[in-house]
CSV table of C-alpha atoms and ligand atoms in Angstrom, one decimal:
chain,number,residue,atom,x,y,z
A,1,UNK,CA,82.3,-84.7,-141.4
A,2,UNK,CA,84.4,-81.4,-142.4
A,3,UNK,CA,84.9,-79.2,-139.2
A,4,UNK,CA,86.3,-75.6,-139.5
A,5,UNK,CA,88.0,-74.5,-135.7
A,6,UNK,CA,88.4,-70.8,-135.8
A,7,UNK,CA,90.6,-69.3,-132.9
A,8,UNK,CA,89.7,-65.4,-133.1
A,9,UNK,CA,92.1,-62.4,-131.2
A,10,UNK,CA,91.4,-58.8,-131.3
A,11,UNK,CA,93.5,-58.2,-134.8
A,12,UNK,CA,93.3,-61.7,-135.7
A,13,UNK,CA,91.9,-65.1,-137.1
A,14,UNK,CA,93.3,-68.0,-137.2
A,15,UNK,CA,91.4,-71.7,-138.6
A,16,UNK,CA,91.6,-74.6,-139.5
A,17,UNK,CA,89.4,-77.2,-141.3
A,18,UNK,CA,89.6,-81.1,-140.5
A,19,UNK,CA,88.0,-84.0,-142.1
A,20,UNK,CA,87.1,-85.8,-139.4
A,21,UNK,CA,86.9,-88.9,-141.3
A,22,UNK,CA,90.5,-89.5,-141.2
A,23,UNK,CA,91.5,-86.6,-138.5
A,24,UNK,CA,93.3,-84.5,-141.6
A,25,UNK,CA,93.7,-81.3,-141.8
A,26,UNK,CA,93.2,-80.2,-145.1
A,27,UNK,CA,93.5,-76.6,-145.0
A,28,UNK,CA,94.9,-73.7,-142.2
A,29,UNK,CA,95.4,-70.4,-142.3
A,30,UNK,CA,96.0,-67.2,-140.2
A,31,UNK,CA,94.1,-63.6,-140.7
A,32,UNK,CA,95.9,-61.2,-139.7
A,33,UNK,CA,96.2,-57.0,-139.3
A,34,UNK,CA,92.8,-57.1,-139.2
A,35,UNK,CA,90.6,-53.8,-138.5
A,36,UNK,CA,94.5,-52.3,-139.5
A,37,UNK,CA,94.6,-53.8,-143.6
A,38,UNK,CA,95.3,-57.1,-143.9
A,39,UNK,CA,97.3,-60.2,-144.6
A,40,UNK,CA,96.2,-64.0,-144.8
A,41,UNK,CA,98.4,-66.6,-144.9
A,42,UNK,CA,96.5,-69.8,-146.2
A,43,UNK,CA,98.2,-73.5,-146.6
A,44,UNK,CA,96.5,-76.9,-147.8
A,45,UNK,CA,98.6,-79.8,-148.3
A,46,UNK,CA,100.0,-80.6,-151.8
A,47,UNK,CA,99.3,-77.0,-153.0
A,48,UNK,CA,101.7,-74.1,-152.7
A,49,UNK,CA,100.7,-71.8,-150.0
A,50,UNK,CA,99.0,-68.6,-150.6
A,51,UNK,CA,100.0,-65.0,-148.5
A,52,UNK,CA,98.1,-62.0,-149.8
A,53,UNK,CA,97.5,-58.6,-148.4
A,54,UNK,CA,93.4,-58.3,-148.1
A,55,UNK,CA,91.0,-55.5,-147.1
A,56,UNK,CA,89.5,-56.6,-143.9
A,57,UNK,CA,88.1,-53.9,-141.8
A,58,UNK,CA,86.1,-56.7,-139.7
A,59,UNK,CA,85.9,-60.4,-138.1
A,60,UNK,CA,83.1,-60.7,-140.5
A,61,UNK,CA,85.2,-59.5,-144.1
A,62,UNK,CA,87.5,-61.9,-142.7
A,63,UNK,CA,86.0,-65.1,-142.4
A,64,UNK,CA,84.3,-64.7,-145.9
A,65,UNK,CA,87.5,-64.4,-147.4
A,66,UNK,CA,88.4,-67.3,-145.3
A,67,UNK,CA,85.3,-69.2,-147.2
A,68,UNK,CA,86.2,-67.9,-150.4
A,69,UNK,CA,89.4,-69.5,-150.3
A,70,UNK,CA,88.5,-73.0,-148.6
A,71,UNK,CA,85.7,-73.0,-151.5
A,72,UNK,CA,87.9,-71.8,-154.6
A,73,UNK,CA,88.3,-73.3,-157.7
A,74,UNK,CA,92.2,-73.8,-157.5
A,75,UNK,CA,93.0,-72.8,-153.7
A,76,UNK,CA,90.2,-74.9,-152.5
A,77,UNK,CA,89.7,-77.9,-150.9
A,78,UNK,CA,85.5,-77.9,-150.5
A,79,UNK,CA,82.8,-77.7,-152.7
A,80,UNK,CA,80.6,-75.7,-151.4
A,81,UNK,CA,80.5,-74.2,-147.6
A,82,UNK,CA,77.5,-76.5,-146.9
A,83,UNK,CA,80.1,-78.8,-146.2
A,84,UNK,CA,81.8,-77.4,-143.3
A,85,UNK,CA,78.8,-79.3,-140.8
A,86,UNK,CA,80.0,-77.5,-137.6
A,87,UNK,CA,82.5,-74.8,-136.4
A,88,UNK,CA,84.7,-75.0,-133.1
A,89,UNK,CA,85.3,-71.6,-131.4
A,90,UNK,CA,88.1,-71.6,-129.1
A,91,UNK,CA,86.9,-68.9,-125.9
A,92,UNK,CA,90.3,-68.4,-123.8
A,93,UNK,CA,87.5,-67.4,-121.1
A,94,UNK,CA,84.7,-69.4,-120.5
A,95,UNK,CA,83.9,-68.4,-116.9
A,96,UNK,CA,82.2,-71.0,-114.7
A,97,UNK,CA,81.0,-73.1,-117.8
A,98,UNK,CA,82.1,-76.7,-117.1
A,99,UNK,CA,82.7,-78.4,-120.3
A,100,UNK,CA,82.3,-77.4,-124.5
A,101,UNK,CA,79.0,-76.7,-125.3
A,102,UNK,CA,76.6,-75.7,-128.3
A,103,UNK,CA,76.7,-72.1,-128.8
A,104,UNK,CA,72.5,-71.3,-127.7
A,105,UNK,CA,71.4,-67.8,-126.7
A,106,UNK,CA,72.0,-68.5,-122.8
A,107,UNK,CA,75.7,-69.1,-123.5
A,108,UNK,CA,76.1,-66.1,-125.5
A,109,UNK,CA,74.5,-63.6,-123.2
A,110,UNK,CA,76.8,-65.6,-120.0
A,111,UNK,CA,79.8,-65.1,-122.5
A,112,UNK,CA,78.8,-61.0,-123.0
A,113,UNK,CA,78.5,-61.0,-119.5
A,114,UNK,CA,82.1,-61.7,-118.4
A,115,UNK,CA,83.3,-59.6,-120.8
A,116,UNK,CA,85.0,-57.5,-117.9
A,117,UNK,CA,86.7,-60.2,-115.9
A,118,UNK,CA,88.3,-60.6,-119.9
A,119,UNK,CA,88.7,-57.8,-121.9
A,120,UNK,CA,91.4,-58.5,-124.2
A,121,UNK,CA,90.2,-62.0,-125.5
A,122,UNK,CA,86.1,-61.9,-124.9
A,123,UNK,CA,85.0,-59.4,-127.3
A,124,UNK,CA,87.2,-60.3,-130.1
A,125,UNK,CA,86.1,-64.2,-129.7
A,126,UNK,CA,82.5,-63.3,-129.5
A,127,UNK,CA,83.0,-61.0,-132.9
A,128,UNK,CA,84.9,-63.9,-134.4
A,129,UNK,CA,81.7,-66.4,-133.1
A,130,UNK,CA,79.6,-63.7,-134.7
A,131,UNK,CA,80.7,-63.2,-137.6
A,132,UNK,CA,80.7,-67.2,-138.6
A,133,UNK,CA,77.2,-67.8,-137.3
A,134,UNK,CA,76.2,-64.8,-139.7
A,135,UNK,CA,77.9,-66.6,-143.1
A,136,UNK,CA,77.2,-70.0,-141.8
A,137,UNK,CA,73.8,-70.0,-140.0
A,138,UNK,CA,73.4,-74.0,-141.2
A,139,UNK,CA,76.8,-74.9,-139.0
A,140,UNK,CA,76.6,-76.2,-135.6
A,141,UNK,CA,78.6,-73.4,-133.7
A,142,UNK,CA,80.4,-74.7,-130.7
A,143,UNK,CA,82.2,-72.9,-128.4
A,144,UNK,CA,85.5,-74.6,-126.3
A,145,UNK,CA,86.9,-72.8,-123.2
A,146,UNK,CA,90.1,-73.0,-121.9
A,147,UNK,CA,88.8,-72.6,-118.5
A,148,UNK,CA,86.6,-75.6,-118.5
A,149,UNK,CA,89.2,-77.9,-117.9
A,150,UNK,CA,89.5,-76.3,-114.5
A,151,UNK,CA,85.6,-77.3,-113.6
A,152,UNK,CA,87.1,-80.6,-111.8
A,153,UNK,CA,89.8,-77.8,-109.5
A,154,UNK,CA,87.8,-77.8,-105.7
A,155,UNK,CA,87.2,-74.7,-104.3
A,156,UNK,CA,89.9,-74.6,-101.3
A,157,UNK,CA,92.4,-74.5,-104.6
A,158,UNK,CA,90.2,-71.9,-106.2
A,159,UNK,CA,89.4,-69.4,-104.3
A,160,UNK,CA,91.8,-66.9,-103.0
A,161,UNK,CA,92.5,-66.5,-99.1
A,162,UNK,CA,91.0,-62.9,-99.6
A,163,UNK,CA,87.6,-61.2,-97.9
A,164,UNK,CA,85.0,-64.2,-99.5
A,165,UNK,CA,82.7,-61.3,-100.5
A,166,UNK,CA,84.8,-60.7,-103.4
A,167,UNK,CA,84.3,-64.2,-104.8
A,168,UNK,CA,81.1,-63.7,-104.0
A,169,UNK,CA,80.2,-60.8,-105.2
A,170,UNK,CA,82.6,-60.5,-108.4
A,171,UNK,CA,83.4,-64.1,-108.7
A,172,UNK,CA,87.2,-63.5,-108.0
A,173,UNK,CA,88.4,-66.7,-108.2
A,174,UNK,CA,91.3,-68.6,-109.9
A,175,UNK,CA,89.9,-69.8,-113.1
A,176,UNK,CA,93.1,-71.3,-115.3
A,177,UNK,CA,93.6,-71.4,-118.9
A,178,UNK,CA,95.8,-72.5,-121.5
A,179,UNK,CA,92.9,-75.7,-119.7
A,180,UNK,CA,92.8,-77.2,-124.1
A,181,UNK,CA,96.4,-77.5,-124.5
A,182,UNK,CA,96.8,-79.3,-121.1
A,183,UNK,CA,93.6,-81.6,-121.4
A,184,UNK,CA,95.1,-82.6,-124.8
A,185,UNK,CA,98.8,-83.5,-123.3
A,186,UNK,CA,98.0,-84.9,-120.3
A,187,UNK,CA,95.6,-87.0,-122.6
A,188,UNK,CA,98.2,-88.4,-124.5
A,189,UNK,CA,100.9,-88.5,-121.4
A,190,UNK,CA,98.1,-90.8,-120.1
A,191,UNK,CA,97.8,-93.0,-122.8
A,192,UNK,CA,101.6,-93.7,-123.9
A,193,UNK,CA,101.6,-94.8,-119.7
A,194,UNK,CA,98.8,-97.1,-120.4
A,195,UNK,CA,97.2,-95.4,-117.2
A,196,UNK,CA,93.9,-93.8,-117.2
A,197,UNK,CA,95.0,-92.6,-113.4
A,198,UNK,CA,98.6,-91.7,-113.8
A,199,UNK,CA,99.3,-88.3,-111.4
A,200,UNK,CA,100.2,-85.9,-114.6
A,201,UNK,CA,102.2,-81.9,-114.6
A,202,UNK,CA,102.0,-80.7,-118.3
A,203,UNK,CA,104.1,-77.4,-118.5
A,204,UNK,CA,102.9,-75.2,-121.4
A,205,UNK,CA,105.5,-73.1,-121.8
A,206,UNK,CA,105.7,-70.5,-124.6
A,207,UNK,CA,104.4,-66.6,-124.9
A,208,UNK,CA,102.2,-67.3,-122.1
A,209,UNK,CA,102.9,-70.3,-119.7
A,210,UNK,CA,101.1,-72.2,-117.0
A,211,UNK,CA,101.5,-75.4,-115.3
A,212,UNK,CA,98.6,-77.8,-114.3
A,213,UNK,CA,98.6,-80.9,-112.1
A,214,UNK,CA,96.3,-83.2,-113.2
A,215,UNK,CA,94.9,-86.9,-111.5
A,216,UNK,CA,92.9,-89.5,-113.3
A,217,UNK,CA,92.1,-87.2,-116.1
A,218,UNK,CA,91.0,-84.3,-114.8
A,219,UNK,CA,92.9,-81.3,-113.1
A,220,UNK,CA,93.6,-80.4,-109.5
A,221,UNK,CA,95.2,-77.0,-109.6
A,222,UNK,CA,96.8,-74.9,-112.2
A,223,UNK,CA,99.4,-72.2,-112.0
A,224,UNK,CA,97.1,-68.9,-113.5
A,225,UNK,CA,94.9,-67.6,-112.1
A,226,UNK,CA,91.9,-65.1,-112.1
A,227,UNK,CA,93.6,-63.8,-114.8
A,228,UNK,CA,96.5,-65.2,-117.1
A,229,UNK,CA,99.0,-63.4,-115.0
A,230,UNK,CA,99.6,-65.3,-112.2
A,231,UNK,CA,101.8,-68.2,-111.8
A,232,UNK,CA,105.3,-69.0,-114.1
A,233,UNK,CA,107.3,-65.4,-114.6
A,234,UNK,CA,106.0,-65.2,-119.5
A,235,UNK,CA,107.7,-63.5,-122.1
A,236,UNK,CA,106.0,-59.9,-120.4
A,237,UNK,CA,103.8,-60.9,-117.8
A,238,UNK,CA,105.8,-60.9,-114.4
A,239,UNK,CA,103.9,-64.0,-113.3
A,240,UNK,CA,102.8,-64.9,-109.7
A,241,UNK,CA,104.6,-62.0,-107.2
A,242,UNK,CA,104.0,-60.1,-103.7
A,243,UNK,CA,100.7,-58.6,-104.4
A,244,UNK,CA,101.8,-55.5,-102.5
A,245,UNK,CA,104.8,-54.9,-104.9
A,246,UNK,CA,101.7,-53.6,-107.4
A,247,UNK,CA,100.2,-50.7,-104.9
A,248,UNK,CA,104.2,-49.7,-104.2
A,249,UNK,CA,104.7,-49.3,-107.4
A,250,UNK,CA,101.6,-47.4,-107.8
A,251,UNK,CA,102.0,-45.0,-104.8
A,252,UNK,CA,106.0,-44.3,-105.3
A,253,UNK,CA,105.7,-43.8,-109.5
A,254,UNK,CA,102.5,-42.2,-109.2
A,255,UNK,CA,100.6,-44.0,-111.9
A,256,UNK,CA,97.2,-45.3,-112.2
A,257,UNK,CA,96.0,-48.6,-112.0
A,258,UNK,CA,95.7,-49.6,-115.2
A,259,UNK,CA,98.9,-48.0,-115.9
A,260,UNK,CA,99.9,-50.9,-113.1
A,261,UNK,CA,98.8,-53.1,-114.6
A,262,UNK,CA,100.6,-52.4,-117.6
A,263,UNK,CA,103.6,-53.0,-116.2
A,264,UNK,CA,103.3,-56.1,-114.4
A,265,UNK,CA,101.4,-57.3,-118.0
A,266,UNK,CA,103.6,-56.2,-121.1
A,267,UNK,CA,106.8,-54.6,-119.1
A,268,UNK,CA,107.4,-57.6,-116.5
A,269,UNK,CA,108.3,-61.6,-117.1
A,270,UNK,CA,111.9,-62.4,-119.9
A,271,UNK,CA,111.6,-59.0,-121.1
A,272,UNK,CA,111.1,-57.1,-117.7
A,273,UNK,CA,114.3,-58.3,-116.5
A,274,UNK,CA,116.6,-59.2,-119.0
A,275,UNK,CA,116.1,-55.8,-120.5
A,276,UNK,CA,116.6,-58.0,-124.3
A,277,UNK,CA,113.4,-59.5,-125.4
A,278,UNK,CA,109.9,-61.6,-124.4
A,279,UNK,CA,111.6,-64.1,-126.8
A,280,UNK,CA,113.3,-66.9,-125.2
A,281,UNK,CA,115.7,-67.4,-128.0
A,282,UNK,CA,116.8,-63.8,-128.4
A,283,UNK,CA,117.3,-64.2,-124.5
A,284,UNK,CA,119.5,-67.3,-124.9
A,285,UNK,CA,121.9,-65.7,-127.8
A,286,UNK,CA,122.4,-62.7,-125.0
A,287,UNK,CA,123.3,-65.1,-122.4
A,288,UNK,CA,125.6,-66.8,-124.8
A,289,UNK,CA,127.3,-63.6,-125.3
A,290,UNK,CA,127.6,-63.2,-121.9
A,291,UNK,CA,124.5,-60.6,-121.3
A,292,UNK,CA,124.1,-61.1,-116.9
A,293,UNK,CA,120.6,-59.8,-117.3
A,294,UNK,CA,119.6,-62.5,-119.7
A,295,UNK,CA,121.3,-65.0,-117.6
A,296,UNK,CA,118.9,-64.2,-114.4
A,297,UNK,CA,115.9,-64.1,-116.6
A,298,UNK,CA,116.7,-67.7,-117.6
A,299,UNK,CA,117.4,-68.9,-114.1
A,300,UNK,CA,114.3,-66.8,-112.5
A,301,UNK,CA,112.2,-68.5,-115.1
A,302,UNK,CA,113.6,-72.3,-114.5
A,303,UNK,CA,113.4,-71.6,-110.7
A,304,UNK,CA,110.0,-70.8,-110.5
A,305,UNK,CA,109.0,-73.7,-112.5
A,306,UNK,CA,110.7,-75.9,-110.5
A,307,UNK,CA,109.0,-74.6,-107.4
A,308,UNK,CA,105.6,-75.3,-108.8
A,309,UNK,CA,106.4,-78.3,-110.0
A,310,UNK,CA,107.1,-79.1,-106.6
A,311,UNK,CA,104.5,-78.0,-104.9
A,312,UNK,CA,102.1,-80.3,-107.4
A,313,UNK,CA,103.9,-83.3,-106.5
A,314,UNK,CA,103.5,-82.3,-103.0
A,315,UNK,CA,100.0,-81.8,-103.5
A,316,UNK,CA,99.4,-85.1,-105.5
A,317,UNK,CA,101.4,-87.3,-103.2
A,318,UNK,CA,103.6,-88.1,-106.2
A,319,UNK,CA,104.0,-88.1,-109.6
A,320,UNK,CA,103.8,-90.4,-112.7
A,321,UNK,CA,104.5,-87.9,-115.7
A,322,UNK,CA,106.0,-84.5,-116.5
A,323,UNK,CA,105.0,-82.9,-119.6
A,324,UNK,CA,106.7,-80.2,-121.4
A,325,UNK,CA,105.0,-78.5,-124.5
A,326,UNK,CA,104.3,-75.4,-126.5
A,327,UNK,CA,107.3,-73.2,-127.8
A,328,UNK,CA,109.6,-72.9,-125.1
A,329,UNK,CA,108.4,-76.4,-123.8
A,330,UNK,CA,108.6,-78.2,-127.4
A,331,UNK,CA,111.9,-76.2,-128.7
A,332,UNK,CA,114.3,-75.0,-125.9
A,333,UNK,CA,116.3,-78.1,-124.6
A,334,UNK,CA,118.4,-76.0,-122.3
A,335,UNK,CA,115.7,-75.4,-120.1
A,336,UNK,CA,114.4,-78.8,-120.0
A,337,UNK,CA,117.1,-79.8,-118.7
A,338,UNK,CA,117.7,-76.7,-116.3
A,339,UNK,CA,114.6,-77.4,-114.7
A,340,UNK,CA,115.2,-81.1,-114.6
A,341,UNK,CA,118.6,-81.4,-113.4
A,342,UNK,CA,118.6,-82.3,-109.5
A,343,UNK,CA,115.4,-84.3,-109.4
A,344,UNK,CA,116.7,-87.7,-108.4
A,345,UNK,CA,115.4,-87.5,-105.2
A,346,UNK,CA,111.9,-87.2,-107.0
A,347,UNK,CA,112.2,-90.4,-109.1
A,348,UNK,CA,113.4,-88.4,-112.3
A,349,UNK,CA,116.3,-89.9,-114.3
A,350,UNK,CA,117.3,-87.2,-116.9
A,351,UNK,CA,118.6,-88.4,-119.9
A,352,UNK,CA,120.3,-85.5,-121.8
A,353,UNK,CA,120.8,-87.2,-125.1
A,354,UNK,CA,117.1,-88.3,-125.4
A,355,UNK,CA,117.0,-84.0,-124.7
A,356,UNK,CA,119.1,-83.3,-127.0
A,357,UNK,CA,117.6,-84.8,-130.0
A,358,UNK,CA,113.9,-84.7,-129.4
A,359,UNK,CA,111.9,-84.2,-132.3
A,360,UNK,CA,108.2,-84.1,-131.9
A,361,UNK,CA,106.6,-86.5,-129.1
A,362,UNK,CA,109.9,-87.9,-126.7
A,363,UNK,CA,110.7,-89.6,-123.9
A,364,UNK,CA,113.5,-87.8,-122.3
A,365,UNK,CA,114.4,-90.1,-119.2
A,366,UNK,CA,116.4,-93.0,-119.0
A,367,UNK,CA,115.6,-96.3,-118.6
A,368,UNK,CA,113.7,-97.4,-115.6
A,369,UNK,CA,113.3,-93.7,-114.3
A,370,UNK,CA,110.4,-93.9,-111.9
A,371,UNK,CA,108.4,-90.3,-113.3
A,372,UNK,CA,109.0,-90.3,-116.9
A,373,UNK,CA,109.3,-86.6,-118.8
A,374,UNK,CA,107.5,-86.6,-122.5
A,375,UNK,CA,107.4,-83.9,-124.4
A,376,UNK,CA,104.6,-83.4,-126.4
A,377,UNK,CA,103.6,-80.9,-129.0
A,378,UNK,CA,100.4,-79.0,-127.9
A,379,UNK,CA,97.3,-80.0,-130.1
A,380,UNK,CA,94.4,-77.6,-129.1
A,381,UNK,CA,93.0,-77.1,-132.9
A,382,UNK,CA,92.3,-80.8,-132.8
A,383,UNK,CA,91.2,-81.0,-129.5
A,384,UNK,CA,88.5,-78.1,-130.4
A,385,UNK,CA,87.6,-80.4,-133.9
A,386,UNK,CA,87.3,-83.6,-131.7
A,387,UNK,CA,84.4,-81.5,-129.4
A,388,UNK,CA,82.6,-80.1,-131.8
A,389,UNK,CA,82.0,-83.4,-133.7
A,390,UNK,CA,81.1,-85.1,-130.3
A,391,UNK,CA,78.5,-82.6,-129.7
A,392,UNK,CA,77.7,-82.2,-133.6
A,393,UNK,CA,76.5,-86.3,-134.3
B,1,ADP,P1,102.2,-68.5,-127.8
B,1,ADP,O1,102.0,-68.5,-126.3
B,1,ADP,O2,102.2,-67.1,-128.4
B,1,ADP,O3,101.4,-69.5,-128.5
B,1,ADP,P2,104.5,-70.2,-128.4
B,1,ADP,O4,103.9,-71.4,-127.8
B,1,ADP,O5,104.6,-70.1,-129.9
B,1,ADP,O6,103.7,-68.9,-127.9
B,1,ADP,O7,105.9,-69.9,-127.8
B,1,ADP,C1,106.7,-68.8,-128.1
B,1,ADP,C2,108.0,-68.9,-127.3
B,1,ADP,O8,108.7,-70.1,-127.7
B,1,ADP,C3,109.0,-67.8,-127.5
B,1,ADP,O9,109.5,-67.3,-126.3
B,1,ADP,C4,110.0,-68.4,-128.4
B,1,ADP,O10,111.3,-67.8,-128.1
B,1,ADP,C5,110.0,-69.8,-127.9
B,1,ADP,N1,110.7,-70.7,-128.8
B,1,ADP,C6,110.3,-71.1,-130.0
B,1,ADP,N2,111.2,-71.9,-130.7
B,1,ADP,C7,112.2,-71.9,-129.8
B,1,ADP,C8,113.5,-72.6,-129.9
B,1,ADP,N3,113.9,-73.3,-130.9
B,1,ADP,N4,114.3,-72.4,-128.8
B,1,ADP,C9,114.0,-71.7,-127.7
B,1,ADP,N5,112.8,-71.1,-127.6
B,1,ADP,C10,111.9,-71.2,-128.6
């Protein structure tokens, strides 16, 4: 069976298509500029990869370029579109839905109605969903959420010590995301420790970063929030601070709450305080050269992730795994090892040359160390295939 996953943001598109015969993935691509002019990127194995400028004003113009491709003579890798037998949408925001389902009417209108508790990824992943159900109506269209991960979370670590109207009423509550990447990790933390009930912490750390504690497969808590925000200090999102520090600012710069909001979103986190960049390696060439700034943005990065690690192992009783993933997690060693060093105490045996030369899935403690450290690179594409085909047989 040939599944296309399609992962749509406001300007872009990215997808992928597996045969799910043999888990491959014979062709991937990202849409990009789109609405602004256009550029897709589009690689299949064994063929050279193809990067034009293309006209698309729309979600829609993309994806049938998108088809075009998969389905063309040279480029191509299908016959015909009737091939692709289901689609996997990745939603960032699936709201109080508890697991990947088919994508009916009642989920659609439930999608469009969260739509303000998640305006910057709803309505560009509902266009995207759109868009393919309108140039494949044959597909099964399935839609993934981040969120549902978080349905196994209990509600004294979900809702917020705030008047319980407001969860009521607006359904303020933490939700979570980044919930594929960590199902997938902890996943694979759980089988290389032969132990469906190992007490897991996957750190996805990259652009956006969260942390999630997870027990016999399924998670406990999570570091964001009601909104991505919250939790570990991102490349411009301030992460998890004094609530009241957001009406200061408000009342003694005179600006509006969106305006707020702003700040603490794309002004805050790396770039907010080092002043340099959200990018963790432009931050690390400062430091080298001796930027202070830089320096404090590392350390206030590794300290808070060391805090919530702590407080999950606290909250688990112990811990069996640490997991460290996506860009940061996958690529930066230094701050593996910053945020490791000095755990002894808490069973972890660091070992920096299994650090130093990790190259895709590693075990980076010695020998006998009680809590092993894997890192593992994030897999959500496949985790969205592997979904869709369970609920497309
Ligand atoms: P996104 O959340 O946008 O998917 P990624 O998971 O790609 O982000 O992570 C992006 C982050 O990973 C950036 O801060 C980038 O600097 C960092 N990163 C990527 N490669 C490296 C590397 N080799 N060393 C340090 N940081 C890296």
């Amino acid at each position: 069976m040939k599944i296309l996953v399609v992962n749509a943001g406001s300007s872009s598109l990215k997808y992928q298509l597996f045969d799910m015969s043999d888990k491959s993935v014979l062709a991937k691509g990202n849409c990009e500029r789109i609405g602004i002019d256009g550029l897709i990127t589009h690689k299949c194995p064994g063929k050279p990869d193809y990067k034009i400028n293309a006209d698309f004003p729309d979600h829609r113009a993309a994806i049938k370029l998108v088809l075009s491709l998969l389905t063309d003579k040279e480029l191509g890798v299908i016959e015909s579109i009737d091939e692709i037998k289901a689609v996997g949408h990745r939603f960032a925001h699936g709201g109080e839905i508890k697991k990947s389902s088919v994508l009916g009417e009642d989920e659609v209108k439930y999608l469009q109605s969260i739509v303000d508790i998640n305006p910057l990824h709803g309505p560009p992943a509902l266009s995207g969903f759109m868009a393919c159900k309108e140039v494949m109506p044959n597909a099964n269209h399935v839609g993934v959420f981040d969120t549902s991960y978080y349905s196994s979370v209990e509600k004294h670590a979900y809702v917020y010590p705030i008047p319980y109207e407001y969860y009521e009423k607006y359904k303020i509550r933490r939700y979570g995301f980044h919930g594929t990447s960590h199902r997938y990790v902890a996943g694979e933390a759980m089988k290389l420790l032969g132990n469906e009930n190992a007490k897991i912490i996957t750190c996805h750390l990259g652009n956006g970063s969260s942390i999630t504690a997870t027990v016999n497969g399924k998670a406990i808590d999570t570091s964001m929030g009601f909104t991505p925000q919250d939790g570990v200090p991102m490349g411009t999102r301030s992460g998890a601070i004094d609530p009241t520090i957001v009406t200061y600012i408000m009342k003694t710069e005179n600006v509006s709450p969106e305006e707020a909001e702003k700040i603490i979103n794309s002004k805050g986190g790396l770039l907010g305080v080092s002043g340099v960049s959200s990018d963790c390696r432009d931050i690390r060439a400062a430091a080298r050269e001796g930027n202070e700034r830089a320096k404090l943005a590392i350390k206030i990065l590794y300290h808070n992730i060391k805090k919530i690690i702590g407080s999950y192992i606290a909250e688990m009783n112990g811990v069996d795994a640490l997991v460290f993933t996506a860009g940061i997690g996958e690529n930066d060693k230094a701050l593996r090892e910053e945020v490791l060093t000095d755990m002894e105490y808490l069973g972890i045996e660091f070992d920096k040359e299994a650090n130093d030369n990790v190259k895709g899935f590693a075990d980076i403690t010695k020998k006998g160390s009680k809590v092993k450290v894997f890192v593992i690179p994030t897999n959500e594409e496949y985790m969205i295939a592997l979904d869709t085909q369970a609920l497309t047989k």
